[in-house]
PDB file of C-alpha atoms in Angstrom:
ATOM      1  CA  UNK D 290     -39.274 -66.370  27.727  1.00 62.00           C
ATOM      2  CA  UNK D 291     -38.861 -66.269  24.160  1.00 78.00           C
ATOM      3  CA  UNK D 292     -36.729 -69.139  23.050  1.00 92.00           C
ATOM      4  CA  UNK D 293     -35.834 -70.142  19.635  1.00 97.00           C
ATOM      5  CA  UNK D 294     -35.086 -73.492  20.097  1.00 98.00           C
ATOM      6  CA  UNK D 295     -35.618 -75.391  23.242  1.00 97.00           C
ATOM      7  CA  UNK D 296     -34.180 -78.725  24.175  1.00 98.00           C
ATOM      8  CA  UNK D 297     -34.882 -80.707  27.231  1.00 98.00           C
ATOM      9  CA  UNK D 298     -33.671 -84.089  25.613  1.00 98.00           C
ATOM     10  CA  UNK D 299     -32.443 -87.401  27.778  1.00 97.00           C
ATOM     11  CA  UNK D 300     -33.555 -86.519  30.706  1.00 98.00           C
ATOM     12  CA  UNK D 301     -35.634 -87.482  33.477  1.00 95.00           C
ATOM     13  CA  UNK D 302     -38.515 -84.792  33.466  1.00 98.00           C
ATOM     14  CA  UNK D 303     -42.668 -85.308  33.933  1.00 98.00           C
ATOM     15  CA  UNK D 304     -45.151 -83.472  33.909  1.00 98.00           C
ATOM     16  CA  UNK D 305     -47.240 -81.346  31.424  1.00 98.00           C
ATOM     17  CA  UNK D 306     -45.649 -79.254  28.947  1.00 98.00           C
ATOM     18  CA  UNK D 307     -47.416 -75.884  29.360  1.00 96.00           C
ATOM     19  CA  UNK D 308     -49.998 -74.701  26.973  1.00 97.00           C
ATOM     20  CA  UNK D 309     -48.386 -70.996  27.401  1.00 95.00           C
ATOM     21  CA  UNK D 310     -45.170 -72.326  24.901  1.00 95.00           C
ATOM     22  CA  UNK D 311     -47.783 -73.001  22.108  1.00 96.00           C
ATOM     23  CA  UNK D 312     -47.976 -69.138  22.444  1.00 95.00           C
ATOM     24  CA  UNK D 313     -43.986 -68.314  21.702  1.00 96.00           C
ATOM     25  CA  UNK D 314     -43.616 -66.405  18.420  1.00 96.00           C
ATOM     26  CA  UNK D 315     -40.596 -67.285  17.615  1.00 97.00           C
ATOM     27  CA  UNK D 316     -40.081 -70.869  18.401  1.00 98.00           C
ATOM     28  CA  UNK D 317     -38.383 -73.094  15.876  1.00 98.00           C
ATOM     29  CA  UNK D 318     -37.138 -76.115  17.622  1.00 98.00           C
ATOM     30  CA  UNK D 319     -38.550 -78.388  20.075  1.00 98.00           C
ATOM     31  CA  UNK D 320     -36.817 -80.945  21.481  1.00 99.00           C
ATOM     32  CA  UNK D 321     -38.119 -83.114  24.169  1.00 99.00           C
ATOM     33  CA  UNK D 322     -37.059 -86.370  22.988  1.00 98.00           C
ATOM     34  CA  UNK D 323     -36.391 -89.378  26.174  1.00 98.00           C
ATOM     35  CA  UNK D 324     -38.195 -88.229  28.882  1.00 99.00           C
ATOM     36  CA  UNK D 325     -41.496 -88.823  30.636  1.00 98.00           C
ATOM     37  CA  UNK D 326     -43.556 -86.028  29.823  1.00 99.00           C
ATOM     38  CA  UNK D 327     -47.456 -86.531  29.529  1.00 99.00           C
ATOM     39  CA  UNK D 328     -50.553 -85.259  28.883  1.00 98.00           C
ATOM     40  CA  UNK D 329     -51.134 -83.253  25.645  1.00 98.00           C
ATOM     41  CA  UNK D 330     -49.272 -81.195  23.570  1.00 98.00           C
ATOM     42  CA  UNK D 331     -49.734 -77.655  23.761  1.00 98.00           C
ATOM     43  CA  UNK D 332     -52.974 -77.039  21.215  1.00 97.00           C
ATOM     44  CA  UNK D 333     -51.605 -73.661  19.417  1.00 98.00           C
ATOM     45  CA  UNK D 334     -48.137 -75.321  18.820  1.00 98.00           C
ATOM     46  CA  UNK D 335     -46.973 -74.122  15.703  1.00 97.00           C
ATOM     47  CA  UNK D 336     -49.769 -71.453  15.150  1.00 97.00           C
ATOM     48  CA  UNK D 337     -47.299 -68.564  15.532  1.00 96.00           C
ATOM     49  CA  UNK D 338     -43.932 -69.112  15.210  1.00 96.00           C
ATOM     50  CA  UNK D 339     -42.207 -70.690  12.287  1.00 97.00           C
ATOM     51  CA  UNK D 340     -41.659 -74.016  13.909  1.00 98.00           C
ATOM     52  CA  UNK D 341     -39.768 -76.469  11.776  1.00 98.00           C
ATOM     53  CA  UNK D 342     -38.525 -78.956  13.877  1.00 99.00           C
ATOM     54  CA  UNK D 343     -40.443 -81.008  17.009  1.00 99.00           C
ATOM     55  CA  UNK D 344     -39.056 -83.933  18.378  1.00 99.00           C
ATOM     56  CA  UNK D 345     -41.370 -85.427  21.324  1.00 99.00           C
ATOM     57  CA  UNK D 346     -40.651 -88.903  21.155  1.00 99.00           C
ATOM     58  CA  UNK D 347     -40.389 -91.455  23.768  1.00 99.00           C
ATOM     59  CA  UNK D 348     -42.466 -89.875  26.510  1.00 99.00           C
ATOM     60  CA  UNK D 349     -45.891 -90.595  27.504  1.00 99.00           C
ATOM     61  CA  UNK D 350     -47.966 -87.884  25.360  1.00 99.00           C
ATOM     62  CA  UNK D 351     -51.653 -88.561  24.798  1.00 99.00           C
ATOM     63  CA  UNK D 352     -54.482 -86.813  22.704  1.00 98.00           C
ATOM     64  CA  UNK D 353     -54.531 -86.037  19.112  1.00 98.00           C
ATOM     65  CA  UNK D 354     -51.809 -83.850  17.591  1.00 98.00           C
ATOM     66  CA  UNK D 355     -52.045 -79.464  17.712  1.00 98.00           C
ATOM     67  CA  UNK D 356     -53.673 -79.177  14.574  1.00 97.00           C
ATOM     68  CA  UNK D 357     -51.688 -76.001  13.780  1.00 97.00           C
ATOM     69  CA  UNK D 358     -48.024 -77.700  13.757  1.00 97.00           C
ATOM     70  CA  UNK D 359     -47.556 -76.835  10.405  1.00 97.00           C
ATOM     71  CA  UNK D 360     -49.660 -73.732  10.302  1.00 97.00           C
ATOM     72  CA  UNK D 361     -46.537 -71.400   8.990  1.00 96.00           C
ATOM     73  CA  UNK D 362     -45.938 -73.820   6.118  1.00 96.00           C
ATOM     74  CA  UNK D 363     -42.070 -74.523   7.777  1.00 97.00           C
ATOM     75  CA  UNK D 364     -42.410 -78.005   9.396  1.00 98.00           C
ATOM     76  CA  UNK D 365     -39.492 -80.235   8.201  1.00 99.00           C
ATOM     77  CA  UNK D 366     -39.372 -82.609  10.798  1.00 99.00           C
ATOM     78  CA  UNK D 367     -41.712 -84.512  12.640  1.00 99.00           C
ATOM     79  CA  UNK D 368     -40.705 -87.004  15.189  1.00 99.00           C
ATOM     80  CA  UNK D 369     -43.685 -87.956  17.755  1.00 99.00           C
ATOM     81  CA  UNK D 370     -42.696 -92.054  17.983  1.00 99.00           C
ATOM     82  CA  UNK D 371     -42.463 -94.159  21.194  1.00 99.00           C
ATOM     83  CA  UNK D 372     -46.009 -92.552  22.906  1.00 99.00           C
ATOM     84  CA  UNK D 373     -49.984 -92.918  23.316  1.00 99.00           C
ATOM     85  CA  UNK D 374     -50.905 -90.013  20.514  1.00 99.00           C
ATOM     86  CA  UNK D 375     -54.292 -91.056  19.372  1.00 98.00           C
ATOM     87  CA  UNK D 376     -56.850 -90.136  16.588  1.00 98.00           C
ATOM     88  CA  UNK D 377     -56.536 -89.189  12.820  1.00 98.00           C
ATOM     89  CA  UNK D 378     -53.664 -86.961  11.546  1.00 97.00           C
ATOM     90  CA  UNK D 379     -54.859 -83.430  11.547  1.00 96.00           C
ATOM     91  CA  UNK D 380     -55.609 -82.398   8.144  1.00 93.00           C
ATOM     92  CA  UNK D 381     -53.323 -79.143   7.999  1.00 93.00           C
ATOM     93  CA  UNK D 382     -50.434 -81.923   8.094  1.00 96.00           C
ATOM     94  CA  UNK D 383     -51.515 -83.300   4.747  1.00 96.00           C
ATOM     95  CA  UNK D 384     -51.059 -79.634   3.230  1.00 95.00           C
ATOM     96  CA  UNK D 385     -47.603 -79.873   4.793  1.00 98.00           C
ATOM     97  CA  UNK D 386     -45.431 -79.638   2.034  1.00 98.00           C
ATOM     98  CA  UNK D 387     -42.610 -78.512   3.809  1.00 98.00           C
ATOM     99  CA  UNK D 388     -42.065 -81.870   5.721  1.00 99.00           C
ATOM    100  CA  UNK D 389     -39.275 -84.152   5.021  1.00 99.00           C
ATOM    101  CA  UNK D 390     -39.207 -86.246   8.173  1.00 99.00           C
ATOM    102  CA  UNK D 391     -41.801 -88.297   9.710  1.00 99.00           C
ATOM    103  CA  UNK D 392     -41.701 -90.600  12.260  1.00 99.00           C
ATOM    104  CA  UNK D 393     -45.116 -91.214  14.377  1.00 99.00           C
ATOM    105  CA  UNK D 394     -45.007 -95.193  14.568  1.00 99.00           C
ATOM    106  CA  UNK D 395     -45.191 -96.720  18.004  1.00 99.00           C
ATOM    107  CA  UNK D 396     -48.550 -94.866  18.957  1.00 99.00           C
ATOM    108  CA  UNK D 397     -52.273 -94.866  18.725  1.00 99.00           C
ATOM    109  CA  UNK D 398     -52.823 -93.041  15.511  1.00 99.00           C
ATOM    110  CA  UNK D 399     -55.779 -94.305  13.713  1.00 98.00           C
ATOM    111  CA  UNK D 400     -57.960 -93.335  10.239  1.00 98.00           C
ATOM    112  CA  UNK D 401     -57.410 -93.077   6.810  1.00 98.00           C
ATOM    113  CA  UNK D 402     -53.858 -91.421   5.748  1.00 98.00           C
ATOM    114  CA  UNK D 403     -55.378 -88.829   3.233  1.00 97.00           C
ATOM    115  CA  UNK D 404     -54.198 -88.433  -0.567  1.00 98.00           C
ATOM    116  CA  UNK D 405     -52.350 -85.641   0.129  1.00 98.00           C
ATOM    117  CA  UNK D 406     -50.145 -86.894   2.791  1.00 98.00           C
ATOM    118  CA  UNK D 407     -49.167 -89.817   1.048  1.00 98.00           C
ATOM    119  CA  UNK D 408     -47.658 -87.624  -1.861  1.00 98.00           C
ATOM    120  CA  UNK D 409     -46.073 -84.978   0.127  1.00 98.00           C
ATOM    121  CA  UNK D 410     -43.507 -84.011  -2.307  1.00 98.00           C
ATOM    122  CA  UNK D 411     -40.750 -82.902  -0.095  1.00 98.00           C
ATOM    123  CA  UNK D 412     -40.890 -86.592   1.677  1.00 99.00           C
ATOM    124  CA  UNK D 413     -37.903 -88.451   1.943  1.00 99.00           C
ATOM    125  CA  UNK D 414     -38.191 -90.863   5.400  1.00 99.00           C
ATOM    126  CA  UNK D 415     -41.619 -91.619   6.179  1.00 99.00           C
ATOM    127  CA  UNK D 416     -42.307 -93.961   9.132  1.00 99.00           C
ATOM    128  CA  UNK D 417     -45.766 -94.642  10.258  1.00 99.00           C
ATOM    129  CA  UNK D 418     -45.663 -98.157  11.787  1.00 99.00           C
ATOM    130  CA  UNK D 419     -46.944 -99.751  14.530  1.00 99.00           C
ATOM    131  CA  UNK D 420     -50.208 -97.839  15.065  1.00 99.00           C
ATOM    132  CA  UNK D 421     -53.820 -98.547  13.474  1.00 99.00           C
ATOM    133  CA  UNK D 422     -54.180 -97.119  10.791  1.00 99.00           C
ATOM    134  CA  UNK D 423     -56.304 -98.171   7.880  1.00 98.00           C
ATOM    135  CA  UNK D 424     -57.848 -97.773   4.051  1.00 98.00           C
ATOM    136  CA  UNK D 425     -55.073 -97.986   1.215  1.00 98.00           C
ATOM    137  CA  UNK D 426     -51.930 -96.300   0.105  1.00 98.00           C
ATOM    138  CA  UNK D 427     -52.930 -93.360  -2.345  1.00 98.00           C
ATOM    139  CA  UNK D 428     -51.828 -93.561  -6.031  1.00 98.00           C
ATOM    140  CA  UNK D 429     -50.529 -89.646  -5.319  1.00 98.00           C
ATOM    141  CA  UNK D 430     -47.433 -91.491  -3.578  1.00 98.00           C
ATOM    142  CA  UNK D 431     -45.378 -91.291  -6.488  1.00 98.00           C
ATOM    143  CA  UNK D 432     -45.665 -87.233  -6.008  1.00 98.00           C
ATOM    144  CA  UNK D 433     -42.950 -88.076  -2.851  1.00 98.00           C
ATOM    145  CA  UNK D 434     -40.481 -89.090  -5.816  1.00 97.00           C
ATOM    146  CA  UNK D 435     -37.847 -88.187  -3.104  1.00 98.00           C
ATOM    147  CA  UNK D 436     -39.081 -90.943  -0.509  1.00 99.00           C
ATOM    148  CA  UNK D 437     -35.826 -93.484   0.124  1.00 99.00           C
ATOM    149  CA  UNK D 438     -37.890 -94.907   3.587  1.00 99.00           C
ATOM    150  CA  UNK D 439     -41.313 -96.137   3.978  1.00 99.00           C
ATOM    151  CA  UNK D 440     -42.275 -97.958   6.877  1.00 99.00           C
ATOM    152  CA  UNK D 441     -45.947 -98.311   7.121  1.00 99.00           C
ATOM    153  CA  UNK D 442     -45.724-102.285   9.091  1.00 99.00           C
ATOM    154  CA  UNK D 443     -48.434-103.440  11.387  1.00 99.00           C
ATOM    155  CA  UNK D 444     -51.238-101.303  10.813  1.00 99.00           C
ATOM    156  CA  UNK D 445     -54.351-101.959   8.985  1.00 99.00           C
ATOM    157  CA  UNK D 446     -53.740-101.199   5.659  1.00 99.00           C
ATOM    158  CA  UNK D 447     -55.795-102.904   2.944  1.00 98.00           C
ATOM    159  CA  UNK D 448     -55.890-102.937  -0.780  1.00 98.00           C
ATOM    160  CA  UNK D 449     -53.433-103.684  -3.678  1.00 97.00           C
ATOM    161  CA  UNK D 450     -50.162-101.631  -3.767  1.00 97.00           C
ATOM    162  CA  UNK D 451     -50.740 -98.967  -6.164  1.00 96.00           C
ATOM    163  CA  UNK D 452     -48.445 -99.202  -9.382  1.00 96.00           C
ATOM    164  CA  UNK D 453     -47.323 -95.822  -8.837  1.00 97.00           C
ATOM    165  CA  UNK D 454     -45.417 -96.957  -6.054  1.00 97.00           C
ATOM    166  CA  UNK D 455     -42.844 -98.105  -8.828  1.00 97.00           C
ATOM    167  CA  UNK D 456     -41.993 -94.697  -9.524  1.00 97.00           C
ATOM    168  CA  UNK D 457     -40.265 -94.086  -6.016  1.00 98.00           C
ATOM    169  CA  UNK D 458     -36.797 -94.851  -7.640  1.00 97.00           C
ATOM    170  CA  UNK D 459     -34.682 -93.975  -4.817  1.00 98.00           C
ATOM    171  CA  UNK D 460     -36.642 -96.137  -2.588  1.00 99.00           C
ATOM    172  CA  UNK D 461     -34.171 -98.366  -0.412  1.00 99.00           C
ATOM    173  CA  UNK D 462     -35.926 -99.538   2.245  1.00 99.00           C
ATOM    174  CA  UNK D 463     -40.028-100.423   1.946  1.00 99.00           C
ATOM    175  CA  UNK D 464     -41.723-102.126   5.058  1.00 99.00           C
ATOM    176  CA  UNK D 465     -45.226-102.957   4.012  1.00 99.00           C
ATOM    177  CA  UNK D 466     -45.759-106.331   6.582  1.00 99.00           C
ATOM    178  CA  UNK D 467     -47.973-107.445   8.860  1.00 99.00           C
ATOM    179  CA  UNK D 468     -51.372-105.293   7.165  1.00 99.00           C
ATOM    180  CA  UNK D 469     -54.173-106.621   5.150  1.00 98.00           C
ATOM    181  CA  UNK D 470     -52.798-105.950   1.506  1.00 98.00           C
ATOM    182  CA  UNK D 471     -53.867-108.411  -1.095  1.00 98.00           C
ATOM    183  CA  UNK D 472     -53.570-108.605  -4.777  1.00 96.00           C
ATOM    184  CA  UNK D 473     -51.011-109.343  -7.066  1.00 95.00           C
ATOM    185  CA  UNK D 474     -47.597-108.451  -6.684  1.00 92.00           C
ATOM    186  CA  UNK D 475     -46.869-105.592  -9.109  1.00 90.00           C
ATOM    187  CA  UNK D 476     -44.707-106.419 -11.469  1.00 91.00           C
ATOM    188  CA  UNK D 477     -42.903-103.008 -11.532  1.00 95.00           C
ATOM    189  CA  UNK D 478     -41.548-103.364  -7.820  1.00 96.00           C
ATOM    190  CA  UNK D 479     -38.434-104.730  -9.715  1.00 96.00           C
ATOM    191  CA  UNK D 480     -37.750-101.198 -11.057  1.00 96.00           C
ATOM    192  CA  UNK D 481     -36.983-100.386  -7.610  1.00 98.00           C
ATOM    193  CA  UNK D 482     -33.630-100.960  -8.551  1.00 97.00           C
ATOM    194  CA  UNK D 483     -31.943 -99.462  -5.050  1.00 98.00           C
ATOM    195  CA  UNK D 484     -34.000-101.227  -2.640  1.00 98.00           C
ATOM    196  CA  UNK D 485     -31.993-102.890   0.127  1.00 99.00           C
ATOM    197  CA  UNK D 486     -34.781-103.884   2.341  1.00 99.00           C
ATOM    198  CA  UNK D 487     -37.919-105.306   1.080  1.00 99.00           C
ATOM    199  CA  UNK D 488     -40.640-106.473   3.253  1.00 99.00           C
ATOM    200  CA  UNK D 489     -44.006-108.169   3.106  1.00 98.00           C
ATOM    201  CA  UNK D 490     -44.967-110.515   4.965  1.00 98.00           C
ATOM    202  CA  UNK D 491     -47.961-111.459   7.202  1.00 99.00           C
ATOM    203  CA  UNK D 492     -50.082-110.076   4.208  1.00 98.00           C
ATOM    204  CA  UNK D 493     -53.046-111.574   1.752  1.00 98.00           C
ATOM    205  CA  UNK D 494     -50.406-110.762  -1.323  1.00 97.00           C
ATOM    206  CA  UNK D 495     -51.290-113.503  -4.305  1.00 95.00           C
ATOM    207  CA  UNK D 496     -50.059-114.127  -8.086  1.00 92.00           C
ATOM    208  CA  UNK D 497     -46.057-114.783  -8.689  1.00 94.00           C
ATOM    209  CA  UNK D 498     -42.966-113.782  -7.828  1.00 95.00           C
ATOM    210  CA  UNK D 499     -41.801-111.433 -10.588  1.00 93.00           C
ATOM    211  CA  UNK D 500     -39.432-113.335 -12.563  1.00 88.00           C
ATOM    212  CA  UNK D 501     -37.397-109.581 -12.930  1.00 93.00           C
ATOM    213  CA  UNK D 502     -35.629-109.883  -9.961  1.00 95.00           C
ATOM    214  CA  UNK D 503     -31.961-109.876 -11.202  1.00 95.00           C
ATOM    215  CA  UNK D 504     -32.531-105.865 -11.389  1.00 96.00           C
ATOM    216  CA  UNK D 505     -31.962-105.834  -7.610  1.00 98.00           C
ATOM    217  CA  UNK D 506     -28.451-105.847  -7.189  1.00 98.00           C
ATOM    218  CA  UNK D 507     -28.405-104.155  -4.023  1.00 98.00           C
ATOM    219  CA  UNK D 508     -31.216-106.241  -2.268  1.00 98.00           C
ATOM    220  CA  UNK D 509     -29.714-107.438   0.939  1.00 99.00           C
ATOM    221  CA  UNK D 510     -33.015-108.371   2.721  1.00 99.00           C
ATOM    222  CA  UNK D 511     -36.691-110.297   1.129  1.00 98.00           C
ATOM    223  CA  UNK D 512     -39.248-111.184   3.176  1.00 99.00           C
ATOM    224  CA  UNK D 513     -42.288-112.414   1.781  1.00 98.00           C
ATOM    225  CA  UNK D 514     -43.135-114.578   3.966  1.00 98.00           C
ATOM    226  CA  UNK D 515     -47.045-115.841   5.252  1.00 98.00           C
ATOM    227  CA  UNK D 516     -48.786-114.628   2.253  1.00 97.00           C
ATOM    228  CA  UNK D 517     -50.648-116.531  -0.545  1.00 96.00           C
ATOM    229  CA  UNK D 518     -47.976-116.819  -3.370  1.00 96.00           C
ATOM    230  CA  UNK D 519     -48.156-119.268  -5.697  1.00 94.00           C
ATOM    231  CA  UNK D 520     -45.736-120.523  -8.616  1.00 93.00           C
ATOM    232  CA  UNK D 521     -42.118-121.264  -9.406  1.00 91.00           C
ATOM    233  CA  UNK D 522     -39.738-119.121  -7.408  1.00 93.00           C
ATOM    234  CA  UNK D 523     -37.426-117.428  -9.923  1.00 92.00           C
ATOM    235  CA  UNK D 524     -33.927-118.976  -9.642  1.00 91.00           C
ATOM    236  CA  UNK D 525     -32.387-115.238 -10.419  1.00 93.00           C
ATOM    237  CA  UNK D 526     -33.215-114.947  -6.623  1.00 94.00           C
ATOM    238  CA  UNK D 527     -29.829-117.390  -5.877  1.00 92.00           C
ATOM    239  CA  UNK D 528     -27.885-114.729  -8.354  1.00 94.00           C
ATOM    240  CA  UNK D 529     -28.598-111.731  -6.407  1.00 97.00           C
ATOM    241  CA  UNK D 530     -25.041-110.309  -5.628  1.00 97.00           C
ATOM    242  CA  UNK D 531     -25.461-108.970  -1.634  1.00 98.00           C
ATOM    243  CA  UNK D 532     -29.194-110.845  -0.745  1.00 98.00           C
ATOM    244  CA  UNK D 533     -28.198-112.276   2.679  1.00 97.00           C
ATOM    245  CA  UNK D 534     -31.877-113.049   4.189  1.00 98.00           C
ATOM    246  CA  UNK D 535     -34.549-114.603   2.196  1.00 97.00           C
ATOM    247  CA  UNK D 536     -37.549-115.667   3.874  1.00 98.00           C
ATOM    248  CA  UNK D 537     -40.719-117.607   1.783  1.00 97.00           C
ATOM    249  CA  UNK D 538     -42.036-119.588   4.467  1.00 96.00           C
ATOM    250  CA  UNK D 539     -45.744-120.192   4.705  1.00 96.00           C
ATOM    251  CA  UNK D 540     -46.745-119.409   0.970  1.00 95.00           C
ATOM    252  CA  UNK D 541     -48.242-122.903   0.709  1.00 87.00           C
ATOM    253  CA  UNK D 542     -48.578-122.993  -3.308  1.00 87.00           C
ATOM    254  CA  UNK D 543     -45.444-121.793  -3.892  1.00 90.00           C
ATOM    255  CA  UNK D 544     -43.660-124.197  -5.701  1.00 80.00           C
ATOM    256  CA  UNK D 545     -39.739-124.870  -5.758  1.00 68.00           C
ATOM    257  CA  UNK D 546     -36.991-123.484  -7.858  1.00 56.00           C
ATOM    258  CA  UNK D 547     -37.230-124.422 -11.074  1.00 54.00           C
ATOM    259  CA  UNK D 548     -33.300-125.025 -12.526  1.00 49.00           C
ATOM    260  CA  UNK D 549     -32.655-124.552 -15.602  1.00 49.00           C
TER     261      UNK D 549
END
């Protein structure tokens, strides 16, 4: 059968999917999203047809991912979340530049993200949460200058946050909680001037609370909770115009506001 597209989404199917779809040369879309298919995914997915589009989340997939998703250079979207996919990201993902969409969270992954994938330049939503992975965020993640999501909570991320990260400037939302980052908190995060949602807690994160804050005029959440701040929280925080949730809690040197 040579399908195009294929969807099979919200329904109540098991089973395998069959290794003989990997071999479809014109597939483009795969849709498979809400169901309870296992096993692993066919391994020549994406080695010839242009597929740009696989959706396979919330089933009960296990194994690493086909190496050759993104074999024919057209992946845009990649949405895998909600299974039991395990091992590192296969490295012809991180030549990807194609992809625009990622969400894996909610799995098994584990390794170091490489350089490359981290500044995938046609990123826009990346969400990688919830799984184990470890080492630091790459310096080449200001090459994503597109990103507006990044969701990278509960994993085992380590390291300071790369300055470079400043340069994301139509970053709203930014989830880095609940990993092993330490260091100071750069300075430049208040250039992030469209950030909504800003999250950090449940790190090692040390130094001050940049005193810049009143640039963040469209911050509705901060959480920087259960990490080792210390110093005067800046009073500009009680200015800022939409900030509805503001949580400090357990940063025991962190002293109170200091009015003017």
């Amino acid at each position: 059968m040579r399908l195009v597209s294929l969807n099979l989404n919200d329904n109540f199917l098991q089973g395998e999917v069959p290794q003989i779809l990997g071999s479809n040369p014109i597939l483009e879309q795969l849709k498979l999203f809400n169901n309870s298919f296992s096993g692993s995914l066919p391994e020549n997915l994406g080695r010839y047809s242009d597929l740009g589009d696989l959706d396979v989340s919330t089933n009960k997939f296990t194994g690493e991912l086909p190496k050759y998703l993104c074999y024919k250079k057209k992946l845009t979207r990649l949405v895998t979340f909600s299974n039991q996919f395990s091992g590192n990201l296969p490295d012809t993902l991180s030549e990807c530049n194609s992809l625009g969409y990622v969400r894996i969270e909610h799995n098994e992954f584990s390794g170091v993200v490489s350089d490359k994938f981290w500044g995938l330049p046609q990123l826009t939503f990346l969400q990688i949460n919830n799984n184990r992975f470890n080492g630091t965020v790459s310096p080449s993640i200001s090459a994503a200058n597109g990103l507006t999501t990044l969701l990278i909570s509960g994993n085992q991320f380590s390291g300071s946050i790369p300055p470079e990260m400043c340069k994301l400037s139509d970053l709203a939302t930014l989830d880095l909680s609940k990993n092993q980052f330490s260091g100071d908190l750069p300075r430049c995060i208040t250039e992030l001037k469209h950030l909504q949602k800003l999250k950090m807690q449940e790190n090692m994160f040390s130094g001050q609370i940049p005193s810049q804050v009143s640039s963040w005029t469209e911050l509705i959440e901060l959480n920087l909770a259960s990490n080792r701040l210390k110093g005067w929280i800046p009073p500009e925080l009680g200015d800022l115009p939409v900030l509805n949730y503001l949580d400090l809690s357990e940063n025991f040197s962190l002293a109170r506001f200091r009015w003017s």
